[in-house]
PDB file of C-alpha atoms in Angstrom:
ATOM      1  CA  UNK A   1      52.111  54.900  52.308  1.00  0.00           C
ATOM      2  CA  UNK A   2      50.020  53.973  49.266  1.00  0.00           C
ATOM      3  CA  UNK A   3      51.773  52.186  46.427  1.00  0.00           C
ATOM      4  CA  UNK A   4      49.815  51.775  43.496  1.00  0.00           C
ATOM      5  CA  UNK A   5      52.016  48.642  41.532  1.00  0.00           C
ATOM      6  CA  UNK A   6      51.079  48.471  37.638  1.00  0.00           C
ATOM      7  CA  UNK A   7      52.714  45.751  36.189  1.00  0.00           C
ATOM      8  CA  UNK A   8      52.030  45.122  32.051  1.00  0.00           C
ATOM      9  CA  UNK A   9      53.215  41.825  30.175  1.00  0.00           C
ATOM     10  CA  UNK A  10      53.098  42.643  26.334  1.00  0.00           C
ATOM     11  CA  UNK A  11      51.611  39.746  24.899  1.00  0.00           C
ATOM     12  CA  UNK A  12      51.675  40.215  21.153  1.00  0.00           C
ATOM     13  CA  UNK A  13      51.433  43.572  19.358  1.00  0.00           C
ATOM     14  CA  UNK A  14      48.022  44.816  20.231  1.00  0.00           C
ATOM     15  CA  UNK A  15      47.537  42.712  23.431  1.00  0.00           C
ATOM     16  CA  UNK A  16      48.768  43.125  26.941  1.00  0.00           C
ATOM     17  CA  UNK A  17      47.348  41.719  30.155  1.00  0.00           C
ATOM     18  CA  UNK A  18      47.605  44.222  32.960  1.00  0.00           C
ATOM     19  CA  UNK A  19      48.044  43.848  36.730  1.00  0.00           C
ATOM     20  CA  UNK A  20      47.344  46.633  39.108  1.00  0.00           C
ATOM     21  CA  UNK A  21      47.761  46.273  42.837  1.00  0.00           C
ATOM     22  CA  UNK A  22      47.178  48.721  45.150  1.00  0.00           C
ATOM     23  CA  UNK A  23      49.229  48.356  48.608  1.00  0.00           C
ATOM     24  CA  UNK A  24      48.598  50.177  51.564  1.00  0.00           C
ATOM     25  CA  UNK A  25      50.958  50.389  54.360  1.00  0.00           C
ATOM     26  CA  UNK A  26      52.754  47.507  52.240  1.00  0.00           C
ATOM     27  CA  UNK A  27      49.641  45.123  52.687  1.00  0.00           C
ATOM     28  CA  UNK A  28      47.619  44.228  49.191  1.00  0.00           C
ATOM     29  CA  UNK A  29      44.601  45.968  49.266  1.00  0.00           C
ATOM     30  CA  UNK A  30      43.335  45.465  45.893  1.00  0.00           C
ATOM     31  CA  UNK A  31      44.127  44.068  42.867  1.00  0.00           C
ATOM     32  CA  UNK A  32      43.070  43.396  38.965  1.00  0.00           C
ATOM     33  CA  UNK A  33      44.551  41.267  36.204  1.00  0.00           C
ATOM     34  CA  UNK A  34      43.064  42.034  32.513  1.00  0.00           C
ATOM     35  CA  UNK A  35      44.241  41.107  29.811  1.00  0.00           C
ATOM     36  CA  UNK A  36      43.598  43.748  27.118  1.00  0.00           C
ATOM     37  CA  UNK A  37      43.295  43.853  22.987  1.00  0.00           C
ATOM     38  CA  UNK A  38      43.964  47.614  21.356  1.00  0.00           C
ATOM     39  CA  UNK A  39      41.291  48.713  19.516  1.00  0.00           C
ATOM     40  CA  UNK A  40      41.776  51.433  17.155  1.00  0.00           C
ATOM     41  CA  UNK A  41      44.014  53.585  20.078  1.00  0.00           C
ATOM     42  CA  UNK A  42      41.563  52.727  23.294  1.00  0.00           C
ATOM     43  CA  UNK A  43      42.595  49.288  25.163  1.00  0.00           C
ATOM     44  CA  UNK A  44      39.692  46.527  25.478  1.00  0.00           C
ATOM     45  CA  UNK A  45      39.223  44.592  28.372  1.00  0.00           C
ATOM     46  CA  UNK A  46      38.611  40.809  27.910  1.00  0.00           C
ATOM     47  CA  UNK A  47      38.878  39.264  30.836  1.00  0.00           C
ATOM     48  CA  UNK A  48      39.581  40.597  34.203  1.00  0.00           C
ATOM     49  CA  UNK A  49      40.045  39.317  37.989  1.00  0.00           C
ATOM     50  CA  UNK A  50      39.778  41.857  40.589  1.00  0.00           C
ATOM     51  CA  UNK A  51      38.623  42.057  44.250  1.00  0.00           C
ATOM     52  CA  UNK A  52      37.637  45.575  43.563  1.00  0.00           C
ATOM     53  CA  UNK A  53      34.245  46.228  46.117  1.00  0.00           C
ATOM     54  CA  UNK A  54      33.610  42.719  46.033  1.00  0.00           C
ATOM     55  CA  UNK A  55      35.067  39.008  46.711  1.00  0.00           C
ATOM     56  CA  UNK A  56      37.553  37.792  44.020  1.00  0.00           C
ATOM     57  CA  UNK A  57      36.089  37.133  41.021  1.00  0.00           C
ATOM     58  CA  UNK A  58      36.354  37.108  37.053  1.00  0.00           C
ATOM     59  CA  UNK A  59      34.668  39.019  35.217  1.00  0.00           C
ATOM     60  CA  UNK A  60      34.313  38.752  30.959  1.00  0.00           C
ATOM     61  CA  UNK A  61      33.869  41.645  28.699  1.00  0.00           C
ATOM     62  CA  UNK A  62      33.077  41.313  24.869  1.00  0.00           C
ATOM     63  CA  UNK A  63      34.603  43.380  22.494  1.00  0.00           C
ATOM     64  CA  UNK A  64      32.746  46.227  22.858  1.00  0.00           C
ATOM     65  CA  UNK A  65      33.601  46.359  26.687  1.00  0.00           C
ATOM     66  CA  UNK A  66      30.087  45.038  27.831  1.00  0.00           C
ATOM     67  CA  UNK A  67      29.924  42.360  30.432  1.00  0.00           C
ATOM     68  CA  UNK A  68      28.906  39.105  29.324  1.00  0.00           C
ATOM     69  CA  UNK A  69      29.560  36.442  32.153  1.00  0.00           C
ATOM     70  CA  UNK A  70      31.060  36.893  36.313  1.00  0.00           C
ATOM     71  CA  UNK A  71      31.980  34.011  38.061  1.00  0.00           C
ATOM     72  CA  UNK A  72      33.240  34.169  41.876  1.00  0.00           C
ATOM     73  CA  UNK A  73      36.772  32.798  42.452  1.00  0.00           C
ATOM     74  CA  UNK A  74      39.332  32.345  44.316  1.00  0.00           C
ATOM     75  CA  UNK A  75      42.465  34.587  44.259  1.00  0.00           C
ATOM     76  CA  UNK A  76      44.543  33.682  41.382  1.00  0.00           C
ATOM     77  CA  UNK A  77      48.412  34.167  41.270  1.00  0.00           C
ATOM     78  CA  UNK A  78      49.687  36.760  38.287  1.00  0.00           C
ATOM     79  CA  UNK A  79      51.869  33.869  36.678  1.00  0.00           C
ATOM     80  CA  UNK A  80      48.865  31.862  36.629  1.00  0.00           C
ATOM     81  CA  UNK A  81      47.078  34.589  35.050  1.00  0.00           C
ATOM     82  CA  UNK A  82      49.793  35.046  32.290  1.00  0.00           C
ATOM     83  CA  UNK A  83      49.507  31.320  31.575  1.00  0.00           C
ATOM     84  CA  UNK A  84      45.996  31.142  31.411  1.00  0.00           C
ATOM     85  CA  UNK A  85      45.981  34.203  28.679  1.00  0.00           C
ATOM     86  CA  UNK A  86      49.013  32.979  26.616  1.00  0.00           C
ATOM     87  CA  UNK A  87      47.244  29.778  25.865  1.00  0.00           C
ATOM     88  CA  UNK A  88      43.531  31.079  24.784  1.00  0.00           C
ATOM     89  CA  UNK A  89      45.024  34.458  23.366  1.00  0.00           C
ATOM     90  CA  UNK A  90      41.816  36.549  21.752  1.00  0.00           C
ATOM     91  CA  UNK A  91      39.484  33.089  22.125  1.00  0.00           C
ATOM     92  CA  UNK A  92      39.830  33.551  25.735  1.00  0.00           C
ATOM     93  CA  UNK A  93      36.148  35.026  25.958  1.00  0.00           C
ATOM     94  CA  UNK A  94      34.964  31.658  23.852  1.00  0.00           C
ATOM     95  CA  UNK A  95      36.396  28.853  26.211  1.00  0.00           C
ATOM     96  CA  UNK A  96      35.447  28.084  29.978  1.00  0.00           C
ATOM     97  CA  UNK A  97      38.426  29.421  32.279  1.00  0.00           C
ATOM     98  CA  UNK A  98      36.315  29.443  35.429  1.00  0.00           C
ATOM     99  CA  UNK A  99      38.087  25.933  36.321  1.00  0.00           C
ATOM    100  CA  UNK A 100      41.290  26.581  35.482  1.00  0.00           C
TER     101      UNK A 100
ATOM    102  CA  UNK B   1      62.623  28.508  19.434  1.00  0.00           C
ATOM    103  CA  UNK B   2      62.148  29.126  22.810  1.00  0.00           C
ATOM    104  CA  UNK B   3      62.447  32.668  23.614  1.00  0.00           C
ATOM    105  CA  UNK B   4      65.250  33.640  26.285  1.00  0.00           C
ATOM    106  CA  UNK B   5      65.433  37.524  25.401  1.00  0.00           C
ATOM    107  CA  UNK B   6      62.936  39.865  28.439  1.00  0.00           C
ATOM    108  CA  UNK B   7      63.383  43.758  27.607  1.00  0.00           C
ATOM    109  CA  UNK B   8      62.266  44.934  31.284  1.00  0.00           C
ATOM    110  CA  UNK B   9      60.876  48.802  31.376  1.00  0.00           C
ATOM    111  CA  UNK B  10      60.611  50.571  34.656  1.00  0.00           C
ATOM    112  CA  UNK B  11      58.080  53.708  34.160  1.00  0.00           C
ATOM    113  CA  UNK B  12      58.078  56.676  37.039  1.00  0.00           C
ATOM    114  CA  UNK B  13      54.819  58.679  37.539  1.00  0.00           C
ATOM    115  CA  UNK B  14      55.931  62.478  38.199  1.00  0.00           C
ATOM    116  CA  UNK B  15      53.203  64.658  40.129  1.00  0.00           C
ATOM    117  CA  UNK B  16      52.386  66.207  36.796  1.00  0.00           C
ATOM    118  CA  UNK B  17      51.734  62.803  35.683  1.00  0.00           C
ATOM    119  CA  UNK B  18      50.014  62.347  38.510  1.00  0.00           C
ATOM    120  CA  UNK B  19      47.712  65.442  38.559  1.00  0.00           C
ATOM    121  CA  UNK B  20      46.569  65.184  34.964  1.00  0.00           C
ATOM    122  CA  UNK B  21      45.747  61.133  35.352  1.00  0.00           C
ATOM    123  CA  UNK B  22      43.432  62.623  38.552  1.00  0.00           C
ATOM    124  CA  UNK B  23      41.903  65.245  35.868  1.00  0.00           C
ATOM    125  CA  UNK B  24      41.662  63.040  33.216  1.00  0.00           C
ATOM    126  CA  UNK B  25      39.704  60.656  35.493  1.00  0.00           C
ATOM    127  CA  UNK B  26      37.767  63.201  37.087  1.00  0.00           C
ATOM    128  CA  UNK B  27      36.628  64.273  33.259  1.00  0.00           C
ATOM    129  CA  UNK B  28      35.590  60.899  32.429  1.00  0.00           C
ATOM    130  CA  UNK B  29      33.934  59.612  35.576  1.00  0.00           C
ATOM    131  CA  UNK B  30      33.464  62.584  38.159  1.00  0.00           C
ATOM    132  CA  UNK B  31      34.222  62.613  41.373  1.00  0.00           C
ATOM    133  CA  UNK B  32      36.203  59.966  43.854  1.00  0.00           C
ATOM    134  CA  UNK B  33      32.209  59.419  45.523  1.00  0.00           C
ATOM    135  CA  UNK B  34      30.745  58.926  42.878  1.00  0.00           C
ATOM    136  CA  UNK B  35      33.158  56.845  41.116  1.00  0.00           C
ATOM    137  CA  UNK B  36      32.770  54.875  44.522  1.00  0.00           C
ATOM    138  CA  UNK B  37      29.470  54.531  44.325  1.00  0.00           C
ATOM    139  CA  UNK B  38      28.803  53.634  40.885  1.00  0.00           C
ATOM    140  CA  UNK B  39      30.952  50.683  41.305  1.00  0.00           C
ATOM    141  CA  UNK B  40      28.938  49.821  44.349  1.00  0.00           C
ATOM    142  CA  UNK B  41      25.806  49.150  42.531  1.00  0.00           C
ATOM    143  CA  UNK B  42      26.811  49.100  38.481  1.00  0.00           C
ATOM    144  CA  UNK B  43      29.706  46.071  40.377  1.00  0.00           C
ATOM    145  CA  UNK B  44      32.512  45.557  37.444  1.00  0.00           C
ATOM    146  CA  UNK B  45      29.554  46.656  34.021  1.00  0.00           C
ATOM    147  CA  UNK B  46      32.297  49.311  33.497  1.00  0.00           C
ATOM    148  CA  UNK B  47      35.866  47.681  33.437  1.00  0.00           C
ATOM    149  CA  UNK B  48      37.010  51.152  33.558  1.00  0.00           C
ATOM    150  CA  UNK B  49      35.894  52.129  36.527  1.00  0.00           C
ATOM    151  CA  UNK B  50      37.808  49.766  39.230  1.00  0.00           C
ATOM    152  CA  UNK B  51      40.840  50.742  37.488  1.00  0.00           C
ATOM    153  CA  UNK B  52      39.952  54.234  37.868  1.00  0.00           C
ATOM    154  CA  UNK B  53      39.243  53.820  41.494  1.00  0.00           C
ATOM    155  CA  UNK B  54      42.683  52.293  42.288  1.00  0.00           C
ATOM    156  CA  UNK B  55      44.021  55.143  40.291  1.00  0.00           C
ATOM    157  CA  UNK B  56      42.893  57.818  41.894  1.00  0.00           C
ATOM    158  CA  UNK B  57      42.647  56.303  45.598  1.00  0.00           C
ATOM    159  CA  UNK B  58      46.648  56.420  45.190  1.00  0.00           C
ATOM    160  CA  UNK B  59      46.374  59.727  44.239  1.00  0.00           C
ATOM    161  CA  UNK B  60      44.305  61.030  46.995  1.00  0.00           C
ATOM    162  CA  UNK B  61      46.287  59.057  49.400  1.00  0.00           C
ATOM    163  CA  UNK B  62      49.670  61.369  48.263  1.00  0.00           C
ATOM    164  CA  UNK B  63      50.769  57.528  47.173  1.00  0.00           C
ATOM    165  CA  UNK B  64      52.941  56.498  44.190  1.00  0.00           C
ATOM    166  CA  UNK B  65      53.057  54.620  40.744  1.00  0.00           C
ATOM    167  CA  UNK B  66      55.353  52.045  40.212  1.00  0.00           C
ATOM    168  CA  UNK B  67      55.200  50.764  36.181  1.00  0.00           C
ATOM    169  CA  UNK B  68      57.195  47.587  35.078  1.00  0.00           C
ATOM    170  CA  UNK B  69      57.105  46.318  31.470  1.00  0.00           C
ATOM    171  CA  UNK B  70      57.992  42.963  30.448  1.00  0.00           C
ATOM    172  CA  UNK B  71      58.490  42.355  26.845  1.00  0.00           C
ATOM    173  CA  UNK B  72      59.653  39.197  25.284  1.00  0.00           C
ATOM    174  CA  UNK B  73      59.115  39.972  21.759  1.00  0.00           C
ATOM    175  CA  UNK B  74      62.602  40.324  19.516  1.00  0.00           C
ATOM    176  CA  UNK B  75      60.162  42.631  17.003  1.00  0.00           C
ATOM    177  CA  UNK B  76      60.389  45.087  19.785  1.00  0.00           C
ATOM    178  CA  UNK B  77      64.085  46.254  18.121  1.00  0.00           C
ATOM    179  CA  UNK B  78      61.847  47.258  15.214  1.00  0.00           C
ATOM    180  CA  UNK B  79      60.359  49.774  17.261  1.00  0.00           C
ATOM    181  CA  UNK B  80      62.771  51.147  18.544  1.00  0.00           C
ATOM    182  CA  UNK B  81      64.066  53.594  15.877  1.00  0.00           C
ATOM    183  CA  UNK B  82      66.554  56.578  16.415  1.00  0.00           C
ATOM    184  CA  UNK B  83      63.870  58.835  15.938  1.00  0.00           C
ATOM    185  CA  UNK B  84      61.020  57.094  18.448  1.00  0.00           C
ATOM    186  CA  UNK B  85      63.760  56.697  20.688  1.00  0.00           C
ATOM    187  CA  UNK B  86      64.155  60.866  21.016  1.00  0.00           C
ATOM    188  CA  UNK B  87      60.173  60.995  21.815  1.00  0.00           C
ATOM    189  CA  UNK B  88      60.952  58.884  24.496  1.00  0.00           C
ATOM    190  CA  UNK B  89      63.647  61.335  26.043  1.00  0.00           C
ATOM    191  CA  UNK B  90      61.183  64.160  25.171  1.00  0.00           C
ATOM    192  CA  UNK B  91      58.695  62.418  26.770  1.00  0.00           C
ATOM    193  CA  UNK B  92      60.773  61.814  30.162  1.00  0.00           C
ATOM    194  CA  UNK B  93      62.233  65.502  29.940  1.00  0.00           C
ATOM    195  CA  UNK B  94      59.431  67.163  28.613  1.00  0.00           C
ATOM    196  CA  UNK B  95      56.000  64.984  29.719  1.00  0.00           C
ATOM    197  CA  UNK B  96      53.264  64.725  30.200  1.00  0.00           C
ATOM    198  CA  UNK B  97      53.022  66.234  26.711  1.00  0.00           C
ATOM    199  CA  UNK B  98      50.655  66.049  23.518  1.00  0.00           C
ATOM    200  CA  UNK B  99      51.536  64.895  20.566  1.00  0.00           C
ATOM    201  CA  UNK B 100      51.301  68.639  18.989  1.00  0.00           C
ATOM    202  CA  UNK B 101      53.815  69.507  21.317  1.00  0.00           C
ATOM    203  CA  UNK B 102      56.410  66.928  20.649  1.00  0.00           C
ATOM    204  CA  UNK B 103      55.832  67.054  16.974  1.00  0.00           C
ATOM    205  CA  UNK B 104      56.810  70.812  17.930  1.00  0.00           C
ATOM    206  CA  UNK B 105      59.859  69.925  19.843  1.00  0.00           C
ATOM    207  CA  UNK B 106      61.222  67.494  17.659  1.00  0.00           C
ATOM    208  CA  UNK B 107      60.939  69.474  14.111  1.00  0.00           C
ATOM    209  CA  UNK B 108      58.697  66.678  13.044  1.00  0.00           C
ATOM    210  CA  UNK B 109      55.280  66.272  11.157  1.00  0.00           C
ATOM    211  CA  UNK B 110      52.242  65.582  13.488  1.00  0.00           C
ATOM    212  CA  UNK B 111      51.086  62.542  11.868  1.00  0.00           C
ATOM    213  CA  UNK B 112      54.586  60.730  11.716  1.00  0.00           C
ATOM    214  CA  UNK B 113      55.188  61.956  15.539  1.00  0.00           C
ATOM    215  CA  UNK B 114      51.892  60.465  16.168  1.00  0.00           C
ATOM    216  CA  UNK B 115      52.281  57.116  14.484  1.00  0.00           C
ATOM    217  CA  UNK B 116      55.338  56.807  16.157  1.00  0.00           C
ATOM    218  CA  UNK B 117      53.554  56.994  19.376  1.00  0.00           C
ATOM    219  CA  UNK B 118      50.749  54.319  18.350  1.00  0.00           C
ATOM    220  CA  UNK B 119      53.837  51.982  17.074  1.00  0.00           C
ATOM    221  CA  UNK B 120      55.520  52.617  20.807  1.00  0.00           C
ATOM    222  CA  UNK B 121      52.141  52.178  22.696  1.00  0.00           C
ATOM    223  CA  UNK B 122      51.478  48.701  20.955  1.00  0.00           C
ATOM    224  CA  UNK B 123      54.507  47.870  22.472  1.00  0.00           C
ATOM    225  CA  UNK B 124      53.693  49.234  25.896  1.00  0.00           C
ATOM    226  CA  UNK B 125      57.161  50.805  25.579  1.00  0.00           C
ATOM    227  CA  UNK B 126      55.175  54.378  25.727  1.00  0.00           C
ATOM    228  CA  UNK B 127      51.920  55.482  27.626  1.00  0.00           C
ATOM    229  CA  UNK B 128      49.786  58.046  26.091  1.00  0.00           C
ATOM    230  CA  UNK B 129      46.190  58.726  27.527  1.00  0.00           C
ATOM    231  CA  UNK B 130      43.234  60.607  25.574  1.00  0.00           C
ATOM    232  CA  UNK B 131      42.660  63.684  26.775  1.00  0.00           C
ATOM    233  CA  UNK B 132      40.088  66.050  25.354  1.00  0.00           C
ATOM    234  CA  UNK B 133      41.266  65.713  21.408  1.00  0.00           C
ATOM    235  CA  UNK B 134      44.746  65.454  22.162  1.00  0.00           C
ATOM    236  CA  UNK B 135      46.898  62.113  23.262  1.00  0.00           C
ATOM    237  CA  UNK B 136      49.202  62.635  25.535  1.00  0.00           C
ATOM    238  CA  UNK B 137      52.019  61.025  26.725  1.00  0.00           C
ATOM    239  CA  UNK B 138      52.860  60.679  30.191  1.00  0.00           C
ATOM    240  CA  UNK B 139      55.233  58.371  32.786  1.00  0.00           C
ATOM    241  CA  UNK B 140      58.742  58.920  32.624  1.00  0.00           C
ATOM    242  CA  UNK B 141      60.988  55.294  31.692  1.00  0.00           C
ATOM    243  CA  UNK B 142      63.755  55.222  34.328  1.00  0.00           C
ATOM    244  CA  UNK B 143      65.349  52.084  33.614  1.00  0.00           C
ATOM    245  CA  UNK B 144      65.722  49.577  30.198  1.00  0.00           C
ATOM    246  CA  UNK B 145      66.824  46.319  31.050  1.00  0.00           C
ATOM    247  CA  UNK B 146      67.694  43.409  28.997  1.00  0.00           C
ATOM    248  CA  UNK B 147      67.503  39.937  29.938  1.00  0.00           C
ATOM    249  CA  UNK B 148      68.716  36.609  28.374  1.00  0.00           C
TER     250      UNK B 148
END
């Protein structure tokens, strides 16, 4: 069976970061962690890391949802990814997270 | 201060839920193929199209959605007033359903009902989705935990 697990961390009013993973016969298919700003009433992705038709990667949006910079990576835990946004917050998109 | 307090809300996708997220999507971005496709060659230019993918592969796979909220926010108490907390039972007795039609059901003015659902949506304690003109809530909460 298909499972379809949506997990959302409420950062600060206006800001979430998302997780959706998608498990198939209880394996992880695929997966994406945004974190997301509310703008006016449609969510904004920042930043996201997905596996989604390609290899892991991150991928960063501006604020007008058009894509400004992918780097591959390597899987990254959700916790990690909850770190990682708590820090930067909304300057996320200014700093270099591709090391972290 | 370190905060200790984690409000935990577990969200249940009915099959209505499901069939309007699948009509919603197929509005927006056509058809499972193309959707497919598109993020075959356009790769992640659209960040709402892998999420719309995952989406409605569950669907089309009869599969389910599981939603967990973690909040650890005390302000979250100051959205929660007597009157928001009724859309939420509308919402899980009633949903999916548009703002019109809760402000219907609960005697209320349409712009109140809907600020009430923006206020709930910043905190991820409701989900509402565009559709056409309307918003529309949908998911039904199950369980509200609180942790210290």
């Amino acid at each position: 069976m298909m499972i379809l697990k949506i997990k959302r961390v409420f950062i600060s009013r206006g800001e979430m970061i998302e997780s959706m993973e998608l498990y198939d016969q209880g394996k992880l298919k695929n997966y994406i962690y945004a974190y997301k700003v509310l703008k006016g009433t449609k969510w904004i992705t920042l930043v996201r890391w997905d596996n989604v038709e390609s290899m892991d990667h991150m991928d960063i949006y501006d604020e007008n949802g058009t894509l400004i910079n992918q780097v591959e990576m390597e899987k990254k835990r959700f916790e990690d990814v909850v770190k990682i946004v708590r820090t930067f917050r909304r300057s996320i998109i200014a700093v270099d997270i591709s090391n972290l | 201060m370190v905060i200790s307090m984690r409000m935990i809300i577990k969200r249940t996708y009915s099959d209505d839920d499901m069939n309007l997220l699948f009509k919603m999507i197929r509005k927006k971005a056509g058809r499972y193929e193309k959707i497919k496709h598109l993020l075959h060659i356009k790769k992640c230019s659209d960040p709402n199209l892998a999420e719309r993918y995952l989406i409605l592969t569950c669907i089309m796979n009869n599969g389910q959605i599981d939603e967990e909220v973690i909040i650890e926010d005390r302000k979250v108490f100051n959205a929660l007033t007597g009157k928001r907390m009724e859309i939420i039972e509308l919402v899980n007795e009633k949903g999916p359903i548009s703002v019109k039609e809760l402000a219907k059901f609960a005697g209320r003015d349409y712009k109140n009902v809907y600020d009430d659902i923006m206020a709930l949506e910043k905190f991820l304690i409701i989900r509402a989705v565009k559709v056409g003109k309307e918003r529309v809530a949908l998911g039904k909460v199950r369980e509200c935990t609180l942790k210290f």
